[in-house]
XYZ file of C-alpha atoms in Angstrom:
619
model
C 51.814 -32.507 17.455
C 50.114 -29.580 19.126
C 51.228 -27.113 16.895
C 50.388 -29.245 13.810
C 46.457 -29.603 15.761
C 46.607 -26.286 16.097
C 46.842 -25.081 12.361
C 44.149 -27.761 11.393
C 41.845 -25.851 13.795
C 43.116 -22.248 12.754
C 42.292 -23.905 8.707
C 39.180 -25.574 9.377
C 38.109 -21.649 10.809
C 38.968 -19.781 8.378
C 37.511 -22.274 5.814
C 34.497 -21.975 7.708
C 34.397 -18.255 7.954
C 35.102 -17.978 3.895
C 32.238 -20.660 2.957
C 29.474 -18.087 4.498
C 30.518 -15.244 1.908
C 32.884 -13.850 4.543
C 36.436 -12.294 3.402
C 39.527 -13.166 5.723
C 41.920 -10.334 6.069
C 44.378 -11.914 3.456
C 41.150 -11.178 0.542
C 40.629 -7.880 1.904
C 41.677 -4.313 3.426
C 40.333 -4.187 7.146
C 40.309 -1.062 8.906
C 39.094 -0.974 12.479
C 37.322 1.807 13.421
C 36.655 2.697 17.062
C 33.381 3.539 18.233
C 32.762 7.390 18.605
C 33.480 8.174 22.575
C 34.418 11.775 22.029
C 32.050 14.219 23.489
C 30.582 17.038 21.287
C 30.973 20.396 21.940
C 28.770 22.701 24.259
C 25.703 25.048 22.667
C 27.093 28.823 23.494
C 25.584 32.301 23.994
C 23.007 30.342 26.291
C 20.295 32.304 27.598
C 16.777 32.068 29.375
C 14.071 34.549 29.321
C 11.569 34.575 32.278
C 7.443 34.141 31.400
C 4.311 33.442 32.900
C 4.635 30.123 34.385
C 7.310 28.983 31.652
C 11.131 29.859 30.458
C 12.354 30.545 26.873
C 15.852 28.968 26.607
C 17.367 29.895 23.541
C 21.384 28.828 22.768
C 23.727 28.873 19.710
C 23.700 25.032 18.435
C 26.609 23.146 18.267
C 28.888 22.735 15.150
C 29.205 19.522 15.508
C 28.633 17.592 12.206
C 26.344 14.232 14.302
C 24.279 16.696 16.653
C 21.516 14.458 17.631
C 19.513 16.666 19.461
C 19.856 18.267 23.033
C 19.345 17.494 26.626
C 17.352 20.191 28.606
C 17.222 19.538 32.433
C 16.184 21.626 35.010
C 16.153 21.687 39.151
C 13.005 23.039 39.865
C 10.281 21.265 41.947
C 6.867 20.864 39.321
C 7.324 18.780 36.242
C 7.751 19.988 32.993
C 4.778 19.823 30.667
C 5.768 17.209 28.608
C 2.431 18.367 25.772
C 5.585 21.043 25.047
C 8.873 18.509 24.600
C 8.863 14.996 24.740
C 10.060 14.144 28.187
C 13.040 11.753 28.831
C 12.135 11.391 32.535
C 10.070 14.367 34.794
C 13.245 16.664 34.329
C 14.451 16.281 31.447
C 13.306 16.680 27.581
C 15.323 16.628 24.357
C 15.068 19.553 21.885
C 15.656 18.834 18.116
C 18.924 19.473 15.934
C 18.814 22.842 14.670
C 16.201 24.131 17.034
C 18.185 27.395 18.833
C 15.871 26.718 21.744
C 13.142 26.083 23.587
C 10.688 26.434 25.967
C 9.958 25.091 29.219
C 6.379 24.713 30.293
C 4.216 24.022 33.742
C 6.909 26.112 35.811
C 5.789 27.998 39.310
C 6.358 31.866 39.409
C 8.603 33.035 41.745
C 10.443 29.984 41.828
C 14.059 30.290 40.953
C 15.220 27.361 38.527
C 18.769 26.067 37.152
C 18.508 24.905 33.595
C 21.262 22.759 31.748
C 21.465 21.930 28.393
C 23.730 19.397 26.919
C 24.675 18.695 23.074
C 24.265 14.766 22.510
C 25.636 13.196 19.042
C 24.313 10.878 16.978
C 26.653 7.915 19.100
C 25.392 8.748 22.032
C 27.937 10.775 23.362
C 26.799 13.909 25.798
C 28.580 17.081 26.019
C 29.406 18.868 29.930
C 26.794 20.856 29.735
C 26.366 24.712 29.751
C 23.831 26.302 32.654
C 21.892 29.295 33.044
C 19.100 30.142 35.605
C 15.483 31.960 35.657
C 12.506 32.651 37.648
C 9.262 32.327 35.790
C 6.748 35.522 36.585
C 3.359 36.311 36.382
C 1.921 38.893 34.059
C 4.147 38.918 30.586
C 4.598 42.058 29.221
C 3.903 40.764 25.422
C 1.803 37.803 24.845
C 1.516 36.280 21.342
C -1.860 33.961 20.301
C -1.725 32.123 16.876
C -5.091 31.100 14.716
C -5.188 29.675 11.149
C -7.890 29.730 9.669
C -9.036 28.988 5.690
C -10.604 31.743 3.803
C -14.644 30.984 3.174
C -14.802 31.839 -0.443
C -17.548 30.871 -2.782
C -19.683 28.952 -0.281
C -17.236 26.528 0.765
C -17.140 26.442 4.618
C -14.334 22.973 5.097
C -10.897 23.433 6.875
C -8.844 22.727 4.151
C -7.451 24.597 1.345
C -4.950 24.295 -2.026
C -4.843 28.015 -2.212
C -4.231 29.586 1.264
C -4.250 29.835 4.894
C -4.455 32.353 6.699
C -3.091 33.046 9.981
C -4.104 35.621 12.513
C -2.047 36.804 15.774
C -3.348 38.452 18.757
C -0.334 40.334 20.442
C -1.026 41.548 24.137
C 1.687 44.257 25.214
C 1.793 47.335 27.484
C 3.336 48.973 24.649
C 2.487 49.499 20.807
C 3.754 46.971 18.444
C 6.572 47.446 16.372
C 6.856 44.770 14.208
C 5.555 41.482 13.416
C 7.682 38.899 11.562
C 6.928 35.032 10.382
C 8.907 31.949 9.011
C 8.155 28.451 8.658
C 10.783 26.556 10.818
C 11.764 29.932 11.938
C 14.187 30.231 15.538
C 11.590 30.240 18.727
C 14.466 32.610 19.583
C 12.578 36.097 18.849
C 15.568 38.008 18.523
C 16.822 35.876 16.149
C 14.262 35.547 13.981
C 13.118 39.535 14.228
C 17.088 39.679 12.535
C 16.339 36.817 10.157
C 16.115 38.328 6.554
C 14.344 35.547 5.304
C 11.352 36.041 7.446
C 8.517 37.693 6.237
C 6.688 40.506 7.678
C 2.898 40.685 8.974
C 0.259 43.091 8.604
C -1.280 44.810 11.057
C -4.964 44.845 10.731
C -6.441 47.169 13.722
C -5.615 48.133 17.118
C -2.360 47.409 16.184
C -2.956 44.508 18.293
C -4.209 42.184 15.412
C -1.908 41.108 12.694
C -2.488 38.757 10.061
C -0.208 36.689 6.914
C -1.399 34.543 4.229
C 0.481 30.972 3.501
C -0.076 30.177 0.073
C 0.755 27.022 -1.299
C 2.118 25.079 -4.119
C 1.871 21.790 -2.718
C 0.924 19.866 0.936
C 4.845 20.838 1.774
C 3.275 23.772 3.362
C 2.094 21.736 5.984
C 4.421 22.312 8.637
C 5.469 24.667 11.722
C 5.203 28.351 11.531
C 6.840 30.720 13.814
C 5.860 34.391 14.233
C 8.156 36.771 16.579
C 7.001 40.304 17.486
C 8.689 43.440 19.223
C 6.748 46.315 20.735
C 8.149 49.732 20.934
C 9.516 49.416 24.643
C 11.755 46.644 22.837
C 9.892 43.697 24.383
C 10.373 40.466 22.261
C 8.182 37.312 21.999
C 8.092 34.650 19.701
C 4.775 31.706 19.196
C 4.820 28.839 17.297
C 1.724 27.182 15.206
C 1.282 23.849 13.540
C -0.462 24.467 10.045
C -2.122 21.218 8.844
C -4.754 22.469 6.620
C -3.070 22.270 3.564
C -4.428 19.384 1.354
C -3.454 18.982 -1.890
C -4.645 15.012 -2.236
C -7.964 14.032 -4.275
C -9.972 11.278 -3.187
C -9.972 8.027 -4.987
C -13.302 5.736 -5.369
C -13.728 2.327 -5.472
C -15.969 -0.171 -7.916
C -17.455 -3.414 -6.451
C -19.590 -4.839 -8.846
C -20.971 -4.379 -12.181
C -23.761 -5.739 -13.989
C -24.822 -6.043 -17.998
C -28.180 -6.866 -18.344
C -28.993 -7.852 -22.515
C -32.558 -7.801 -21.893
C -32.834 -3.776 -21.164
C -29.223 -3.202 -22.710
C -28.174 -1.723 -19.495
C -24.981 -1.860 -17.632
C -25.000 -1.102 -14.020
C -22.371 -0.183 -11.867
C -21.637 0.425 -7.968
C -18.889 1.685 -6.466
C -17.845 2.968 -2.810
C -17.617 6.748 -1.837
C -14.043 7.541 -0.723
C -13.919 8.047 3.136
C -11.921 11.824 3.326
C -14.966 13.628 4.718
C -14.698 16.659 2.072
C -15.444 14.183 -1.137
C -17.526 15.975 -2.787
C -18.577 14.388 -6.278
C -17.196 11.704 -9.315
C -16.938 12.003 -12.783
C -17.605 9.093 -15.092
C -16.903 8.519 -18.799
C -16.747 5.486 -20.951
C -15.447 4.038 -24.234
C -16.638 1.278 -25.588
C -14.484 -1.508 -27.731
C -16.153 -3.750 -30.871
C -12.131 -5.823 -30.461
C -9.971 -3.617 -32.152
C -10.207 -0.125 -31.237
C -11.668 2.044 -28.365
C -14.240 4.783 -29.475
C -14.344 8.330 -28.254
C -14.570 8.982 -24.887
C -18.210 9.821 -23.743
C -19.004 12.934 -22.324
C -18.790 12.950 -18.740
C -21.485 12.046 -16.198
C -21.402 13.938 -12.897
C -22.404 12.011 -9.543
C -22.851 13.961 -6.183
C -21.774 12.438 -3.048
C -24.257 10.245 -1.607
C -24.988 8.018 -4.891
C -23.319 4.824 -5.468
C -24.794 3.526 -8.345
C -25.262 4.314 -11.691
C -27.064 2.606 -14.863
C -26.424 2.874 -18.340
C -28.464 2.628 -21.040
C -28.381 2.025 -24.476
C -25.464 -0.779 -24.403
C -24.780 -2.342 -27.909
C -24.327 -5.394 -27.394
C -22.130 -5.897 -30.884
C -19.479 -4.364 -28.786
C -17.201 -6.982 -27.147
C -16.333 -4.750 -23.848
C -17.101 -1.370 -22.256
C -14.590 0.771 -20.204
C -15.813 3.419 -17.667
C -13.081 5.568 -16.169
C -14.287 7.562 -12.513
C -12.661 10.798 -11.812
C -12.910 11.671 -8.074
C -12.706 15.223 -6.856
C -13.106 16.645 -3.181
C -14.708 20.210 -2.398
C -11.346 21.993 -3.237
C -11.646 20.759 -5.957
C -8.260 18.378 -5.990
C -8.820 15.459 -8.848
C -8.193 12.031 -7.989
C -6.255 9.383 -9.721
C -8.466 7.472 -12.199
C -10.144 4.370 -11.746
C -10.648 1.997 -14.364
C -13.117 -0.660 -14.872
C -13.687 -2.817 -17.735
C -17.400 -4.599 -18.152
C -17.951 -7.375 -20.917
C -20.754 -7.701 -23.031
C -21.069 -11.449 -22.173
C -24.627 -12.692 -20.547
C -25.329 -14.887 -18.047
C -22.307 -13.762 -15.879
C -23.291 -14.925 -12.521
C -22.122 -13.654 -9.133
C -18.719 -13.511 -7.762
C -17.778 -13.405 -11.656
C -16.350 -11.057 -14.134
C -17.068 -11.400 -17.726
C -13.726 -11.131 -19.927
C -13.772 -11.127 -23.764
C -11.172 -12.934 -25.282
C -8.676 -12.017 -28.441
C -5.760 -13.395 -30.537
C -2.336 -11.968 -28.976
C 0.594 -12.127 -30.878
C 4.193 -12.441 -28.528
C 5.435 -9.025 -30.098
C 2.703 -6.866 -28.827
C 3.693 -4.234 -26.852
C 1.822 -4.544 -23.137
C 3.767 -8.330 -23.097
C 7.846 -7.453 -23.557
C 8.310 -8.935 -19.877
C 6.269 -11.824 -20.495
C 7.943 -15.061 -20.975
C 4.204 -16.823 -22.477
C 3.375 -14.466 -24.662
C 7.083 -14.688 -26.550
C 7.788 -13.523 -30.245
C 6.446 -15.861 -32.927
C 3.738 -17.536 -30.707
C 0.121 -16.781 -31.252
C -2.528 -17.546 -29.151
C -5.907 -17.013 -29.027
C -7.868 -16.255 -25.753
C -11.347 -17.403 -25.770
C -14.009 -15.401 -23.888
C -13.952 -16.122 -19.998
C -16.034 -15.840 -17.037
C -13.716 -15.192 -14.271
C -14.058 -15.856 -10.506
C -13.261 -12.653 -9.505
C -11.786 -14.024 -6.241
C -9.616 -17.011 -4.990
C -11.799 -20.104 -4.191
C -12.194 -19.491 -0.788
C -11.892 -22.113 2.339
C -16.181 -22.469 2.357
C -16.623 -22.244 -1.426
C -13.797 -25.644 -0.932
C -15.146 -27.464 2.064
C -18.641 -27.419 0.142
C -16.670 -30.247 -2.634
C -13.413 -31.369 -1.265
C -11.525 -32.118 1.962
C -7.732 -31.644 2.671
C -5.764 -33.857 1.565
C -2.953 -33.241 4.295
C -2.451 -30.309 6.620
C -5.764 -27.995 6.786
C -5.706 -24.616 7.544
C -5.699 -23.015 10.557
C -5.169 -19.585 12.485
C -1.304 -20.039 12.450
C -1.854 -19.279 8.169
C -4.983 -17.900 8.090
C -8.882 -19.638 8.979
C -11.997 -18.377 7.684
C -15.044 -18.950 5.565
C -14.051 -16.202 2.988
C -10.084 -17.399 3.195
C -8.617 -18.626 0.321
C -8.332 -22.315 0.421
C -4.791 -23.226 0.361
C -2.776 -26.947 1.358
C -4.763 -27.588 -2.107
C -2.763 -29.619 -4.621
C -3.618 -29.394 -8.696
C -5.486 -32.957 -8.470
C -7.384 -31.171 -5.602
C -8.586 -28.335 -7.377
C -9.186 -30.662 -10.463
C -11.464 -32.688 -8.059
C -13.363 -29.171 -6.868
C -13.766 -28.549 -10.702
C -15.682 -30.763 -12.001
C -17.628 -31.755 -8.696
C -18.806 -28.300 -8.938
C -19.531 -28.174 -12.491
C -21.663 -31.487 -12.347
C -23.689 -30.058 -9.191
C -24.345 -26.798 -10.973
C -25.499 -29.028 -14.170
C -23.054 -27.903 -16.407
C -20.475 -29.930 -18.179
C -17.204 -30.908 -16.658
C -14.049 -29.818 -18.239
C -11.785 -32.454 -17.252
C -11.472 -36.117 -17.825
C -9.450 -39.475 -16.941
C -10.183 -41.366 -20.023
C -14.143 -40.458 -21.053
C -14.812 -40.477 -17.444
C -15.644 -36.706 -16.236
C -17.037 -37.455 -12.562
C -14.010 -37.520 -10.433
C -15.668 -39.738 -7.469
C -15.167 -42.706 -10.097
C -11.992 -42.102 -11.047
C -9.588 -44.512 -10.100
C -7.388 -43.107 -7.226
C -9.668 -40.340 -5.694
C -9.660 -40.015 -1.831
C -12.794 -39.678 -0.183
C -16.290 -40.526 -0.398
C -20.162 -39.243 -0.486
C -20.453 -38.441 3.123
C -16.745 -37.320 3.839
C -16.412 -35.533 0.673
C -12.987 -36.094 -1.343
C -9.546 -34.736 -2.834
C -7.022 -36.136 -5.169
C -3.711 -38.305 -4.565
C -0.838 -37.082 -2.382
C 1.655 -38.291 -4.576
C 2.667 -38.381 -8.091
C -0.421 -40.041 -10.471
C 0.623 -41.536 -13.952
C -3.355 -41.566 -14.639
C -4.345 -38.456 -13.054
C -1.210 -36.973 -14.950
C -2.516 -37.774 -17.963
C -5.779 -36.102 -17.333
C -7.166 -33.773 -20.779
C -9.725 -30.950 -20.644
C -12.564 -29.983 -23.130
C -11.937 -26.779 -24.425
C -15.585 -26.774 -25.281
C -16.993 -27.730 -22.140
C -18.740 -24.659 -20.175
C -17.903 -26.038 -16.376
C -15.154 -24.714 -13.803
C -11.510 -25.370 -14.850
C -8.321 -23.998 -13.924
C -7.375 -21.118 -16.098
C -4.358 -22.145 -18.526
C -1.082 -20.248 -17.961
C -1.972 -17.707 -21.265
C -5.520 -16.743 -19.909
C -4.134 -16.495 -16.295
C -1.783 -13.722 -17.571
C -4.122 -11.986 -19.686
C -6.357 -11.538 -17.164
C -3.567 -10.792 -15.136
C -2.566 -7.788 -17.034
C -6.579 -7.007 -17.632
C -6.884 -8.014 -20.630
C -4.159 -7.019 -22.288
C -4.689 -3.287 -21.480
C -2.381 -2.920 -18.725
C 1.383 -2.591 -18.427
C 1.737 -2.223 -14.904
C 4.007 -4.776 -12.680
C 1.520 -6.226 -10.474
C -2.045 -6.578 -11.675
C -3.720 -3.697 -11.108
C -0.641 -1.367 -10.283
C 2.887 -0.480 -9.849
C 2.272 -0.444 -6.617
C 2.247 -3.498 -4.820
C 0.968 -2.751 -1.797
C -2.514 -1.420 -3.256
C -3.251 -4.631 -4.560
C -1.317 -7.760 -2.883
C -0.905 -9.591 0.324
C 3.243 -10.610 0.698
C 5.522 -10.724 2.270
C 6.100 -7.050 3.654
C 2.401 -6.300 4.947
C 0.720 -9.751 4.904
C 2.198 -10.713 8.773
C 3.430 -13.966 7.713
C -0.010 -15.024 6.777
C -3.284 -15.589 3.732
C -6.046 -12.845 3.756
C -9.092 -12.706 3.335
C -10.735 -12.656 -0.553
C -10.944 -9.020 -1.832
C -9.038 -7.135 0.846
C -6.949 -5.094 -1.707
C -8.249 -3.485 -4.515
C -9.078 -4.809 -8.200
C -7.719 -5.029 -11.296
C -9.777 -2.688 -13.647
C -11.679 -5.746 -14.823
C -12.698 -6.193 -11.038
C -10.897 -9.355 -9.994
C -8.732 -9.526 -6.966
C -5.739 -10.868 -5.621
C -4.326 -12.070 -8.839
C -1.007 -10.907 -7.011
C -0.156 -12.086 -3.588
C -2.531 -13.577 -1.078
C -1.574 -17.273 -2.447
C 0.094 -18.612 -5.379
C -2.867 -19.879 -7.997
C -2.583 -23.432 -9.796
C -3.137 -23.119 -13.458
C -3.825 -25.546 -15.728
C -0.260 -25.986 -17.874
C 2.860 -28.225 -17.373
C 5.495 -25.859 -16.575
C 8.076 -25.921 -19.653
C 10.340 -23.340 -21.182
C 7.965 -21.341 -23.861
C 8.923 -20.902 -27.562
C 6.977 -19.936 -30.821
C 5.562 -23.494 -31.413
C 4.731 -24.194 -27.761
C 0.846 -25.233 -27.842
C -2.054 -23.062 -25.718
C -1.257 -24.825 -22.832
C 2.577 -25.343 -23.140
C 4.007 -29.042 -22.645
C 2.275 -31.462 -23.748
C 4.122 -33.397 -20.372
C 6.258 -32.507 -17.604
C 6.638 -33.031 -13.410
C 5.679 -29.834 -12.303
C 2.485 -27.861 -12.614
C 2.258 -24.017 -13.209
C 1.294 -21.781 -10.174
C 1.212 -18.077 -10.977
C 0.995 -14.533 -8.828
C 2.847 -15.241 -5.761
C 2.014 -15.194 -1.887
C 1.717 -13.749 1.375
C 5.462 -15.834 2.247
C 6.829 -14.137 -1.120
C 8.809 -11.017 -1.979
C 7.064 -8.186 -4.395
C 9.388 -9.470 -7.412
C 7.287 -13.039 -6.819
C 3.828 -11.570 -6.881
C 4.350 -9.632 -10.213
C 2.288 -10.356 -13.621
C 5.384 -11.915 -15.625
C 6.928 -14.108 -13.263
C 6.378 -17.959 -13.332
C 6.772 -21.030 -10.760
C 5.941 -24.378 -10.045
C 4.914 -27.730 -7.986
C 4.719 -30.830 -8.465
C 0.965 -31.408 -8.841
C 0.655 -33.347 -5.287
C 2.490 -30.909 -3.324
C -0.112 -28.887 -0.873
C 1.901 -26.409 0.412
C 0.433 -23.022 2.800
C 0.807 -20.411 0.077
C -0.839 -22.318 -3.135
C -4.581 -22.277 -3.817
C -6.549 -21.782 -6.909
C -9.056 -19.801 -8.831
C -11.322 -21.070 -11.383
C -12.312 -19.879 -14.829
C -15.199 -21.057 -17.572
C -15.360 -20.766 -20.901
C -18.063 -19.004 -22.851
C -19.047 -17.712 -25.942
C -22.039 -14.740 -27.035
């Protein structure tokens, strides 16, 4: 009976251990491997040179294929100087893999000290140790002092260069010096590196105490650690080390924030923000305009010193449906930026906090939309012209209309006036809609029967003083709710106009909106720490909206459905679940890109789903 018990257990185990993905050893080869205990072997040829107040150890590294590093203690009575080596405790300090050395700082002349160094692997495991001893003394017979410096050519007087650096050493010596010898991540060991035939050799400048080298430079990979090792002719060795970190090979990038098209002086206007590396030094702007079809010619540049952020331009046709100005950056070296785009409509009366975006027909086989799964082969859409909130309706813009319906938001997610509203559910956001369009006087988009003011529709939570928000369950009547394409209020955007502004308008190819790379323009799951944003925080899309990836997931307007040549503008004409595009701050970077779709039931309020709203408009 026990026995029998006993192989239930043993088969209950090993059905458990095989439902969580796990292989027993009857699927599959194991092989146990014991944990590395074996010590590595001991540096050799140790040896320690006496200085002023310090010690050059210097050692023949290990062979050892997992050298970690290695363990330098010593037995004398001051501390070592832990600005030289990182310090494991106020004797000790660890010296890289590879690094033939090192030296040992803050020590008292005269004193005589034991030094041991010990290889330690990659497991942890620490060699015996080989020792050696020295007494620091005063007066060294050769002293080495390392300056960089960048050339001043052609005015420029910055610390930074793309061409070269130049660095000059000082060499104090009773006796004249030989030679002078440099190599970036050259041995600290001067013998060594005075036999190294990959070092280069100095020049001597006057005095024969004064040498100097030039780094030149391809890229910022010349950024690094330079060592320079001299011998006099009494056969006196040194060797110096110097950081060089003046290399920069990076433009500066610049920032839009607003633009403006005025049709009454045919003007556009636009402001940006001056990149913060302190040696920016000027932007270039040019701009093509579009009448729908085709870009014209690229303007000739404009040229804007440092100090200007804004820039009008005249003589706008208005005939055109769209204007694109591209800024060039570029910093005193001259290094060129990465281009910004930004795209300004022609449309008028954009107010603020909007963005203008002309509309089009798009046909599913363009060729910016082969991911997309709305704009598919055979189906043809057309896009109307939009004016865009150019952020997420944020928690005040929400609390101005509506209440929450269930949980409200808080610091756990993410509480603030300029927030993103989120435990919002599609009848929600349909409630903000038109209570906003009927308090700004324009016409609401949505309606329950003929009836457009949501505070009489039959259902709606709230009242006058409290303010209101939709059901928290599923609605038959509320589900059945139509919009007037020809109404000029705040709606939801439908799932089509969502992704072509999405991929800004149609122009753009890249993964997220904006860029391929995520992190420049969404909130999610790998930098948001597990929580919403604020509004704007990352940069734009070139038509200068935000967030349209991560931050929070944004309703739109459509039933979600599977899309196919003869699926209307806005999909289903039915369904249980509502479309939410762009992902979240809970989401991975796959979630928050321009192609992918998801859903909710349209009375699910949920901490990563909020909304942004859209209006129609025409010239």
């Amino acid at each position: 009976m026990k026995k029998h018990r006993l192989l239930a257990i043993i088969s209950a185990a090993v059905l458990a251990f095989t439902a969580f993905g796990c292989k027993t050893d009857t699927e599959t080869e194991y092989v146990d491997k014991k944990a590395d205990e074996t010590a590595p072997a001991n540096v050799t040829n140790l040896a320690a040179q006496p200085k002023d107040s310090r010690v050059l150890l210097s050692w023949t590294d290990a062979e050892d294929e997992d050298v970690y590093g290695y363990e330098v203690t010593y037995s004398g009575t001051n501390p070592i100087n832990r600005v030289v080596l990182p310090a494991l405790d106020s004797k000790t300090m660890m010296a890289g893999e590879g690094a033939g050395g090192c030296y040992v700082s803050g020590l008292e002349n005269g004193t005589e000290y034991t030094f041991t160094v010990k290889t330690v692997d990659t497991s942890g495991n620490k060699s015996e140790g080989e020792t050696v001893k020295a007494t620091p003394v005063a007066g060294e017979p050769m002293k080495i002092a390392l300056t960089a410096a960048v050339p001043q050519e052609n005015g420029y007087t910055g610390n930074k260069s793309n061409t070269k650096v130049t660095v000059t050493a000082k060499i104090t010596t009773t006796s004249s010096v030989k030679k002078v010898v440099w190599k970036k991540d050259g041995s600290i060991n001067a013998k060594t590196l005075l036999a190294d035939e990959g070092a280069a050799e100095a020049t001597v400048t006057e005095d024969n105490a004064v040498w100097t080298f030039d780094i030149t430079a391809a890229d910022q990979s010349a950024n690094g650690t330079y060592t320079v090792a001299a011998i006099d002719e009494s056969g006196r060795e040194e060797a110096e080390q110097i950081k060089i970190y003046n290399f920069d090979f990076t433009g500066p990038k610049v920032k839009v924030t607003g633009a403006v098209y005025s049709s009454e002086d045919s003007t556009i206007t636009i402001s940006w923000t001056e990149p913060e590396d302190s040696d920016y030094d000027h932007v270039n702007i040019t701009f093509t305009s579009n009448d729908g079809t085709v870009n014209s010619k690229p303007s000739e540049a404009v040229s804007v010193k440092k100090g200007t952020t804004e820039k009008k331009f005249s003589d706008i046709d208005s005939a055109k449906k769209y204007y694109t100005y591209t800024f060039v950056t570029y910093d005193e070296l001259g290094n060129k930026g990465d281009e910004y785009k930004y795209m300004v409509s022609t449309l008028s009366n954009v107010p603020e906090g909007f963005v203008g975006v002309t509309g089009t027909t798009i046909n599913g086989d363009e060729t910016w939309t082969p991911s997309s799964e709305v704009f598919v082969s055979g189906r043809q859409i057309t896009i109307p012209d939009l004016i865009v909130c150019d952020h997420e309706v944020t928690q005040a813009e929400y609390a101005k209309y509506c209440k929450y319906g269930s949980s409200s938001p808080s610091s756990s997610y993410g509480v603030g006036d300029n927030y993103p509203a989120y435990y919002v559910n599609w009848y929600d956001a349909v409630v903000y809609c038109n209570l906003r369009s009927i308090d700004e006087e324009l016409t609401p988009a949505y309606k329950i029967g003929d009836e457009t003011d949501p505070r009489k529709w039959r259902g709606i939570v709230g009242d006058a003083e409290n303010v209101y928000c939709g059901p928290s369950s599923s609605n038959s009547t509320w589900n059945a709710l139509t919009y007037d394409k020809t109404a000029n209020g705040y709606r939801l955007p439908t799932e089509a106009e969502w992704e072509y502004i999405a991929r800004e308008a149609g122009t753009s190819t890249t993964t997220y909106s904006g860029s391929d790379t995520i992190d420049d323009v969404a909130w999610y799951t790998s930098n948001s720490s597990s929580k919403t944003h604020e509004v704007k925080g990352k940069d734009a899309n070139s038509l200068g909206i935000y967030d349209m990836s991560g931050n929070i997931w944004e309703w739109c307007y459509d039933w979600y459905s599977t899309i196919n040549s003869s699926t209307a503008d806005t999909g289903a004409a039915s369904g249980s679940y509502r479309v939410e595009r762009g992902g979240s701050w809970i989401n991975n970077a796959s979630y928050c890109s321009v192609s992918y779709r998801s859903s909710y039931g349209p009375y699910n309020r949920v901490s990563g789903l909020g909304f942004r709203v859209v209006r129609s408009s025409s010239k």
